[in-house]
Coordinates of C-alpha atoms and ligand atoms in Angstrom, one line a residue:
M1 CA 15.1 50.5 19.0
T2 CA 16.5 47.2 20.3
D3 CA 14.4 44.2 19.3
K4 CA 12.5 42.1 21.8
Y5 CA 15.0 39.3 21.8
M6 CA 16.9 40.4 24.9
E7 CA 13.7 41.0 26.8
L8 CA 12.3 37.6 26.0
V9 CA 15.4 35.6 26.9
N10 CA 15.8 37.4 30.2
T11 CA 12.2 37.4 31.6
G12 CA 9.6 34.9 32.9
A13 CA 8.7 31.7 31.1
T14 CA 10.6 32.6 27.9
K15 CA 13.8 32.9 29.9
K16 CA 13.3 29.3 31.0
L17 CA 12.6 28.2 27.5
A18 CA 15.7 30.1 26.2
K19 CA 17.8 28.3 28.8
L20 CA 16.4 24.9 27.9
L21 CA 17.1 25.5 24.3
G22 CA 20.6 26.8 25.0
L23 CA 19.9 30.1 23.2
P24 CA 22.4 32.9 23.8
R25 CA 21.2 35.2 26.5
P26 CA 22.8 38.6 26.4
P27 CA 23.0 40.0 29.9
R28 CA 21.5 43.3 31.0
L29 CA 24.3 45.8 31.3
R30 CA 24.9 47.9 34.4
R31 CA 24.6 51.4 33.1
Y32 CA 24.9 54.9 34.7
S33 CA 22.6 55.8 37.5
E34 CA 23.1 59.0 39.5
Q35 CA 22.1 57.5 42.8
G36 CA 23.7 54.0 42.4
P37 CA 27.0 53.0 44.0
L38 CA 30.2 53.0 42.0
L39 CA 30.3 49.2 42.2
P40 CA 27.5 46.7 42.9
G41 CA 29.4 45.2 45.9
P42 CA 32.8 45.0 47.7
L43 CA 36.1 45.6 45.9
L44 CA 38.9 43.1 46.3
V45 CA 42.4 44.6 45.7
L46 CA 45.1 42.1 44.7
G47 CA 48.9 42.7 44.1
N48 CA 51.0 45.5 45.3
S49 CA 52.1 49.0 44.3
A50 CA 54.2 51.8 46.0
R51 CA 51.1 53.8 46.9
A52 CA 48.6 51.0 47.4
Q53 CA 47.7 52.1 50.9
E54 CA 46.9 55.7 49.8
L55 CA 44.9 54.3 46.9
S56 CA 42.9 52.1 49.3
D57 CA 42.2 55.1 51.4
T58 CA 41.0 57.0 48.4
L59 CA 38.8 54.1 47.3
V60 CA 37.2 54.0 50.8
S61 CA 36.6 57.8 50.6
W62 CA 34.6 57.0 47.4
G63 CA 32.3 54.9 49.5
L64 CA 33.7 51.6 48.4
D65 CA 34.0 48.5 50.7
V66 CA 37.6 47.6 50.1
C67 CA 39.2 44.2 50.9
R68 CA 43.0 43.8 50.5
H69 CA 44.3 40.4 49.4
D70 CA 41.4 38.3 50.6
A71 CA 37.6 38.7 50.6
G72 CA 36.7 35.2 51.9
D73 CA 33.5 33.9 50.3
A74 CA 31.9 37.4 49.9
K75 CA 30.2 38.3 46.6
L76 CA 32.3 40.9 44.8
G77 CA 31.4 44.1 42.9
G78 CA 34.9 44.5 41.6
L79 CA 38.5 43.3 41.4
L80 CA 41.4 45.7 41.2
L81 CA 44.8 44.2 40.1
L82 CA 47.9 46.2 41.0
L83 CA 50.4 44.9 38.4
D84 CA 52.5 48.0 37.8
E85 CA 55.6 46.9 39.7
L86 CA 56.0 43.4 38.2
V87 CA 59.3 42.8 36.4
H88 CA 59.1 39.2 35.3
P89 CA 56.2 37.0 33.9
E90 CA 56.9 34.4 36.7
E91 CA 55.6 37.0 39.2
L92 CA 52.1 36.9 37.6
S93 CA 51.1 33.4 38.9
P94 CA 50.1 34.1 42.5
I95 CA 48.1 37.3 41.7
M96 CA 46.4 35.8 38.6
L97 CA 45.5 32.5 40.3
A98 CA 44.0 34.5 43.2
A99 CA 42.2 36.7 40.7
G100 CA 40.8 33.6 39.0
R101 CA 39.3 32.3 42.2
A102 CA 37.8 35.7 42.8
L103 CA 36.2 35.8 39.4
R104 CA 33.8 33.1 40.6
Q105 CA 32.5 35.5 43.2
L106 CA 31.8 38.4 40.9
L107 CA 28.3 39.9 40.9
P108 CA 26.4 40.8 37.7
G109 CA 27.8 44.1 36.3
A110 CA 31.0 43.7 38.3
R111 CA 34.3 45.3 37.0
V112 CA 37.8 44.0 36.8
V113 CA 40.5 46.7 36.3
S114 CA 44.2 46.4 36.2
F115 CA 47.0 49.0 36.7
S116 CA 50.1 48.3 34.7
R117 CA 53.0 50.1 32.9
P118 CA 53.6 50.2 29.1
A119 CA 56.0 47.7 27.5
T120 CA 58.6 49.7 25.6
A121 CA 61.6 48.9 23.4
D122 CA 63.8 50.4 26.1
D123 CA 62.6 47.9 28.8
E124 CA 64.6 44.8 29.9
P125 CA 63.2 41.9 27.9
A126 CA 61.6 40.3 31.0
V127 CA 60.0 43.6 32.0
A128 CA 58.6 44.2 28.6
A129 CA 57.4 40.6 28.5
V130 CA 55.3 40.8 31.7
R131 CA 54.0 44.3 30.7
Q132 CA 52.9 43.2 27.3
G133 CA 51.5 39.9 28.8
I134 CA 49.2 42.0 31.0
D135 CA 47.6 43.4 27.8
G136 CA 46.9 39.9 26.7
I137 CA 45.6 38.9 30.1
M138 CA 43.0 41.6 30.4
R139 CA 41.7 41.2 26.8
S140 CA 41.3 37.5 27.5
V141 CA 39.7 38.0 30.9
G142 CA 37.2 40.4 29.2
R143 CA 36.1 37.5 27.0
E144 CA 35.6 35.2 30.1
M145 CA 33.3 37.6 32.0
R146 CA 29.6 36.8 32.5
G147 CA 26.5 38.7 33.6
G148 CA 27.6 42.0 32.0
A149 CA 30.8 42.2 34.0
T150 CA 33.8 43.7 32.1
A151 CA 37.6 43.8 32.3
N152 CA 39.7 46.8 31.4
G153 CA 43.1 48.2 32.2
I154 CA 44.8 51.5 33.0
V155 CA 48.4 51.9 31.7
L156 CA 50.6 54.3 33.6
E157 CA 53.0 55.9 31.1
N158 CA 56.0 58.2 31.9
S159 CA 56.2 57.2 35.6
T160 CA 52.7 58.6 36.4
S161 CA 51.4 57.3 39.7
I162 CA 48.3 55.3 40.4
L163 CA 47.1 58.5 42.3
S164 CA 47.4 60.9 39.4
P165 CA 44.1 62.6 38.6
S166 CA 43.5 60.9 35.3
A167 CA 44.4 57.5 36.7
L168 CA 41.8 57.9 39.4
A169 CA 39.3 59.3 37.0
S170 CA 39.9 56.3 34.7
L171 CA 39.2 54.0 37.6
Q172 CA 36.0 55.8 38.5
F173 CA 34.9 55.6 34.8
F174 CA 35.7 51.9 34.5
F175 CA 34.0 51.0 37.9
S176 CA 30.9 53.0 37.2
G177 CA 27.9 52.2 34.9
R178 CA 29.4 54.8 32.5
S179 CA 31.7 52.2 31.0
A180 CA 28.9 49.5 30.5
Y181 CA 29.9 48.8 26.9
V182 CA 33.7 49.3 27.2
D183 CA 35.4 45.9 27.5
G184 CA 38.9 44.6 27.0
Q185 CA 40.2 48.1 26.5
F186 CA 43.1 50.2 28.0
L187 CA 43.2 53.9 29.0
R188 CA 46.8 55.2 28.9
V189 CA 47.6 57.9 31.4
R190 CA 50.3 60.1 29.9
N191 CA 50.9 62.7 32.6
D192 CA 49.8 64.1 36.0
Q193 CA 47.5 66.7 34.5
G194 CA 43.8 66.9 35.2
V195 CA 41.6 67.8 38.1
L196 CA 39.2 65.3 39.6
A197 CA 35.6 66.7 39.7
E198 CA 34.4 67.4 43.3
D199 CA 31.1 65.8 42.3
F200 CA 31.8 62.7 40.2
T201 CA 28.2 62.9 38.8
K202 CA 28.7 66.4 37.4
P203 CA 32.2 66.4 35.8
L204 CA 31.3 69.2 33.3
T205 CA 29.8 71.8 35.6
G206 CA 30.3 75.3 34.2
K207 CA 31.5 74.1 30.8
V208 CA 30.2 75.2 27.4
A209 CA 30.1 72.3 25.0
V210 CA 29.2 72.1 21.3
V211 CA 28.0 68.9 19.7
T212 CA 27.8 68.6 15.9
G213 CA 25.3 66.2 14.3
A214 CA 23.2 66.5 17.4
A215 CA 19.7 66.3 15.8
R216 CA 19.4 62.5 16.3
G217 CA 21.2 59.2 17.1
I218 CA 24.5 59.3 18.9
G219 CA 24.8 63.1 18.7
A220 CA 21.5 63.6 20.5
A221 CA 22.6 61.2 23.2
I222 CA 25.9 63.0 23.6
A223 CA 24.1 66.3 24.0
K224 CA 21.7 64.9 26.6
T225 CA 24.6 63.3 28.5
L226 CA 26.8 66.4 28.5
A227 CA 23.8 68.5 29.8
R228 CA 23.1 65.8 32.5
D229 CA 26.8 66.1 33.5
G230 CA 26.6 69.9 34.0
A231 CA 27.5 71.5 30.7
Q232 CA 25.7 74.3 28.9
V233 CA 25.3 72.6 25.5
V234 CA 25.1 74.1 21.9
V235 CA 23.6 71.6 19.4
V236 CA 24.6 71.8 15.8
D237 CA 23.2 70.2 12.7
M238 CA 22.2 70.8 9.1
P239 CA 19.4 73.2 8.4
Q240 CA 17.2 70.4 7.1
A241 CA 17.4 68.7 10.5
G242 CA 16.2 71.9 12.2
D243 CA 12.9 70.6 13.7
S244 CA 14.6 67.6 15.3
L245 CA 17.4 69.8 16.5
V246 CA 15.0 72.1 18.3
K247 CA 13.4 69.2 20.0
V248 CA 16.7 67.9 21.3
A249 CA 17.6 71.5 22.4
N250 CA 14.4 72.1 24.2
A251 CA 14.7 68.9 26.2
I252 CA 18.0 69.9 27.7
G253 CA 18.1 73.7 27.7
A254 CA 20.6 73.9 24.9
T255 CA 20.8 76.5 22.1
T256 CA 20.8 75.6 18.5
L257 CA 23.1 76.4 15.6
Q258 CA 22.1 75.3 12.1
L259 CA 25.3 74.7 10.3
D260 CA 26.9 72.4 7.7
V261 CA 30.2 71.5 9.3
T262 CA 31.9 71.4 5.9
A263 CA 31.4 75.2 5.6
A264 CA 34.7 77.1 5.4
D265 CA 33.7 79.3 8.3
A266 CA 32.2 76.5 10.5
A267 CA 34.7 77.0 13.4
Q268 CA 34.2 80.7 13.4
Q269 CA 30.4 80.3 13.5
I270 CA 30.7 77.9 16.4
M271 CA 33.1 80.2 18.3
D272 CA 30.9 83.2 17.7
H273 CA 27.8 81.4 18.9
A274 CA 29.3 79.7 22.0
I275 CA 31.3 82.7 23.2
G276 CA 28.7 85.3 22.2
R277 CA 25.7 83.4 23.8
H278 CA 27.4 81.6 26.7
G279 CA 30.7 83.3 27.4
S280 CA 33.2 80.6 26.4
L281 CA 33.9 77.5 24.4
D282 CA 35.4 74.6 26.5
L283 CA 34.5 71.4 24.7
V284 CA 33.8 70.5 21.0
I285 CA 32.4 67.1 20.1
H286 CA 33.0 66.3 16.4
N287 CA 30.1 63.8 15.9
A288 CA 28.6 64.8 12.6
G289 CA 29.3 61.9 10.2
I290 CA 27.9 60.1 7.1
T291 CA 28.3 56.7 5.4
R292 CA 28.2 56.2 1.6
D293 CA 29.1 52.6 1.4
K294 CA 30.2 50.9 -1.8
L295 CA 32.9 48.4 -2.7
L296 CA 36.0 50.2 -3.8
A297 CA 35.6 48.7 -7.3
N298 CA 32.3 50.4 -7.7
M299 CA 33.1 53.6 -5.8
D300 CA 32.4 57.0 -7.4
A301 CA 33.8 60.5 -6.6
G302 CA 30.5 61.7 -5.0
R303 CA 30.6 58.9 -2.4
W304 CA 34.3 59.1 -1.7
D305 CA 34.6 62.9 -1.5
S306 CA 31.5 63.6 0.6
V307 CA 32.5 61.1 3.3
I308 CA 36.1 62.6 3.5
A309 CA 34.7 66.1 3.5
V310 CA 32.2 65.6 6.4
N311 CA 34.0 63.0 8.5
I312 CA 37.6 64.2 8.5
A313 CA 38.4 67.3 6.4
S314 CA 35.8 69.4 8.2
Q315 CA 37.4 68.4 11.6
L316 CA 40.9 69.2 10.4
R317 CA 39.8 72.6 9.2
M318 CA 37.9 73.4 12.4
N319 CA 40.6 72.2 14.7
E320 CA 43.2 74.4 12.9
A321 CA 40.9 77.4 13.4
F322 CA 40.4 76.6 17.1
L323 CA 44.1 76.3 17.6
K324 CA 44.7 79.6 15.7
A325 CA 42.2 81.3 18.0
G326 CA 44.2 80.2 21.0
L327 CA 41.2 79.2 23.1
P328 CA 42.5 78.2 26.5
N329 CA 41.9 74.7 27.9
L330 CA 39.8 73.6 24.9
R331 CA 39.0 69.9 24.8
I332 CA 38.0 68.1 21.7
V333 CA 36.5 64.6 21.4
S334 CA 36.0 63.1 17.9
L335 CA 34.0 60.1 16.7
A336 CA 36.1 57.5 15.1
S337 CA 34.8 53.9 14.4
T338 CA 36.1 50.4 14.7
S339 CA 35.8 50.4 10.9
G340 CA 38.8 52.8 10.9
I341 CA 40.8 50.3 13.0
A342 CA 39.9 46.9 11.5
G343 CA 38.4 47.9 8.2
N344 CA 35.0 46.9 6.9
R345 CA 33.8 45.6 3.5
G346 CA 32.2 48.3 1.5
Q347 CA 33.6 51.1 3.7
S348 CA 37.0 52.0 2.3
N349 CA 35.9 55.7 2.1
Y350 CA 34.5 55.6 5.7
A351 CA 37.5 53.7 7.0
A352 CA 39.8 56.3 5.4
S353 CA 37.9 59.1 7.3
K354 CA 37.7 57.3 10.6
G355 CA 41.3 56.0 10.5
G356 CA 42.0 59.6 9.6
V357 CA 40.3 60.8 12.8
I358 CA 42.6 58.5 14.9
G359 CA 45.7 59.8 13.1
M360 CA 44.6 63.4 13.6
V361 CA 43.9 62.9 17.3
R362 CA 47.3 61.3 18.0
S363 CA 49.1 64.0 16.1
S364 CA 47.1 66.9 17.5
A365 CA 47.6 66.0 21.2
K366 CA 50.7 68.1 21.6
L367 CA 49.2 71.1 19.8
F368 CA 46.1 71.3 22.1
E369 CA 48.2 70.7 25.2
T370 CA 50.1 73.9 24.6
N371 CA 47.1 75.9 25.6
G372 CA 46.1 73.5 28.4
G373 CA 43.7 71.6 26.2
S374 CA 43.4 68.0 25.0
I375 CA 42.0 65.9 22.2
A376 CA 40.7 62.3 22.2
A377 CA 38.5 60.0 20.1
V378 CA 35.9 57.3 20.8
A379 CA 35.7 54.4 18.4
P380 CA 32.2 52.8 18.6
G381 CA 31.5 49.3 17.4
F382 CA 28.0 48.2 16.6
I383 CA 25.6 50.8 18.2
E384 CA 21.8 50.5 18.0
T385 CA 20.7 53.7 16.1
D386 CA 18.3 54.6 13.3
M387 CA 21.1 53.7 11.0
T388 CA 21.8 50.2 12.3
S389 CA 18.0 49.5 12.8
K390 CA 17.7 49.5 9.0
I391 CA 20.1 46.5 8.7
P392 CA 17.9 43.3 8.2
L393 CA 17.0 41.6 11.5
G394 CA 19.1 38.4 10.7
T395 CA 22.3 40.3 9.9
R396 CA 21.7 42.6 12.9
T397 CA 21.3 39.6 15.2
V398 CA 24.5 38.1 13.9
A399 CA 26.3 41.4 14.2
R400 CA 25.4 41.4 17.9
M401 CA 26.1 37.8 18.6
V402 CA 29.6 37.8 17.2
L403 CA 30.5 40.0 20.2
P404 CA 31.5 37.2 22.5
S405 CA 31.9 39.4 25.6
L406 CA 28.6 41.2 25.9
M407 CA 26.5 39.5 23.1
Q408 CA 24.7 42.7 22.1
G409 CA 25.1 46.0 20.4
G410 CA 25.7 49.1 22.4
L411 CA 23.4 52.1 22.9
P412 CA 24.1 55.7 21.9
Q413 CA 24.3 56.5 25.6
D414 CA 27.3 54.1 25.9
V415 CA 29.2 56.2 23.4
A416 CA 28.0 59.4 25.0
E417 CA 29.3 58.4 28.5
A418 CA 32.8 57.8 27.2
I419 CA 32.8 61.1 25.4
S420 CA 31.6 63.0 28.5
F421 CA 34.4 61.3 30.5
L422 CA 37.1 62.1 27.9
G423 CA 36.0 65.7 27.6
S424 CA 36.2 66.3 31.3
D425 CA 39.1 68.1 33.0
A426 CA 39.8 65.0 35.0
A427 CA 40.8 63.2 31.8
A428 CA 43.3 65.8 30.7
G429 CA 46.2 63.3 31.4
L430 CA 44.7 61.0 28.8
N431 CA 45.4 63.5 25.9
G432 CA 45.7 61.7 22.5
Q433 CA 43.6 58.7 23.6
V434 CA 41.5 56.6 21.3
L435 CA 39.0 54.5 23.3
R436 CA 36.9 51.8 21.7
V437 CA 33.3 51.5 22.9
C438 CA 32.5 48.2 21.3
G439 CA 31.6 45.5 23.8
Q440 CA 34.9 43.8 22.8
S441 CA 33.6 43.2 19.4
L442 CA 35.6 40.7 17.2
V443 CA 36.1 43.5 14.8
G444 CA 39.5 45.1 15.3
A445 CA 40.5 42.5 17.9
Ligands
NAI4 P1 23.2 59.5 12.2 O1 23.2 59.4 10.7 O2 22.0 58.9 13.0 O3 23.4 61.1 12.7 C1 24.4 61.9 12.1 C2 23.9 63.3 12.3 O4 24.9 64.2 11.7 C3 22.6 63.6 11.6 O5 21.8 64.4 12.4 C4 23.1 64.5 10.4 O6 22.1 65.4 10.0 C5 24.3 65.1 10.9 N1 25.2 65.6 9.8 C6 25.6 64.9 8.7 N2 26.3 65.7 8.0 C7 26.4 66.9 8.5 C8 27.1 68.1 8.2 N3 27.8 68.2 7.0 N4 27.0 69.1 9.0 C9 26.3 69.0 10.2 N5 25.6 67.9 10.6 C10 25.7 66.8 9.7 O7 24.5 58.8 12.7 P2 24.9 58.1 14.1 O8 24.7 56.6 14.0 O9 24.3 58.8 15.3 O10 26.5 58.4 14.1 C11 27.1 59.5 14.8 C12 28.6 59.4 14.6 O11 29.1 58.2 15.2 C13 29.1 59.5 13.2 O12 30.3 60.2 13.1 C14 29.3 58.0 12.9 O13 30.3 57.8 11.9 C15 29.8 57.5 14.2 N6 29.7 56.0 14.4 C16 28.4 55.4 14.5 C17 28.3 54.1 14.7 C18 27.0 53.3 14.8 O14 27.0 52.1 14.9 N7 25.9 54.0 14.7 C19 29.5 53.2 14.8 C20 30.8 54.0 14.7 C21 30.8 55.3 14.6

């Protein structure tokens, strides 16, 4: 699916030639592996926080080689910045300059992660200044990384601690290969809810998960990833995609449900199937989506209405029915898009639907929390799928290269990893989250 460019510029004689010619060489990303360590080398922890020692002990219990304040000349697999107690921008200097020196020691695929607090209108000006400044720092550092290393942050809202389950789960996610294509982003921990999985590699054990639009592309990758992570999966798609749907299902032991998600009784059919066949419904991934691009000046009702019907109206209707049914601890993860954040030429209908998903998720968080559940969205950037492989090679290459951080499109698996994480019990404290999986694409800044 990806073209040969990356292979050529990273191997053998053509790698040397590419270097000589100064061609951009997208790095190989460090992706999920069940056996691999959480980080590719030792972790340096800089800065201080009330419960830093307990955090260090926890990190050691995850098998990490943790150095506090100084790692000498050692090559590093990660850098953790504890910035949550800073109260003035002048306090940043010693930590950030030490971090800068440590960046030169990072191994390929390393991770830089910060802990900070949100800047709010109620803060003292200096406190708000340093907190908002950290946002700018991490987004900038993300753009300075090399070798597939990334920089992301965890924002602790409402006095949550660095040891709250969702803060720790976010740290595991960012450190691991699961976050390969997430760069320059923040996860906001809203409360102390959530339970860390005993086995980090199987966060969905015992869960029944439904994935819509699962016959191909990102949906198929989501279904495979949820099954890999322990879930019993139900794959849903249109009747005309039946053959592909069965293939996906057979590969992962899923059951199939042929269904148009715009049907008035779609939620009921999903509940009947999941509960009737598997005993419960714990997780729904609203992935089914379509594009019908046209400049607004040339837009027709067919294009506009079908995109709104599939991408957002169906989700609103299904969520309402799920809430009405009162399913306990139900988690929902929806597919948004960076087009819904930054807009995209020719996609006003699509952007309306994907911006709509973001609005829906933020406003539904409280409703799902009432029954112990949660809702989140993932906003992918340029992902290499059948859809994007049809874009002419030149345009496609440009689309990848304007991503200064990682210089490549993401894979469906990268989106699936974020969805599996946000749909897990450990992420319950991240309710209402919208996470971009975009390689820090220029789109949407
Ligand atoms: P795709 O077109 O390859 O697959 C979409 C699947 O949804 C198909 O199997 C299709 O049959 C199914 N589907 C469409 N309408 C349906 C309906 N009414 N009922 C049931 N199933 C239906 O798309 P892709 O690229 O895998 O995208 C998946 C999701 O990710 C979509 O929501 C898309 O908007 C979103 N996305 C994709 C990006 C990309 O770069 N590929 C970027 C950002 C978001």
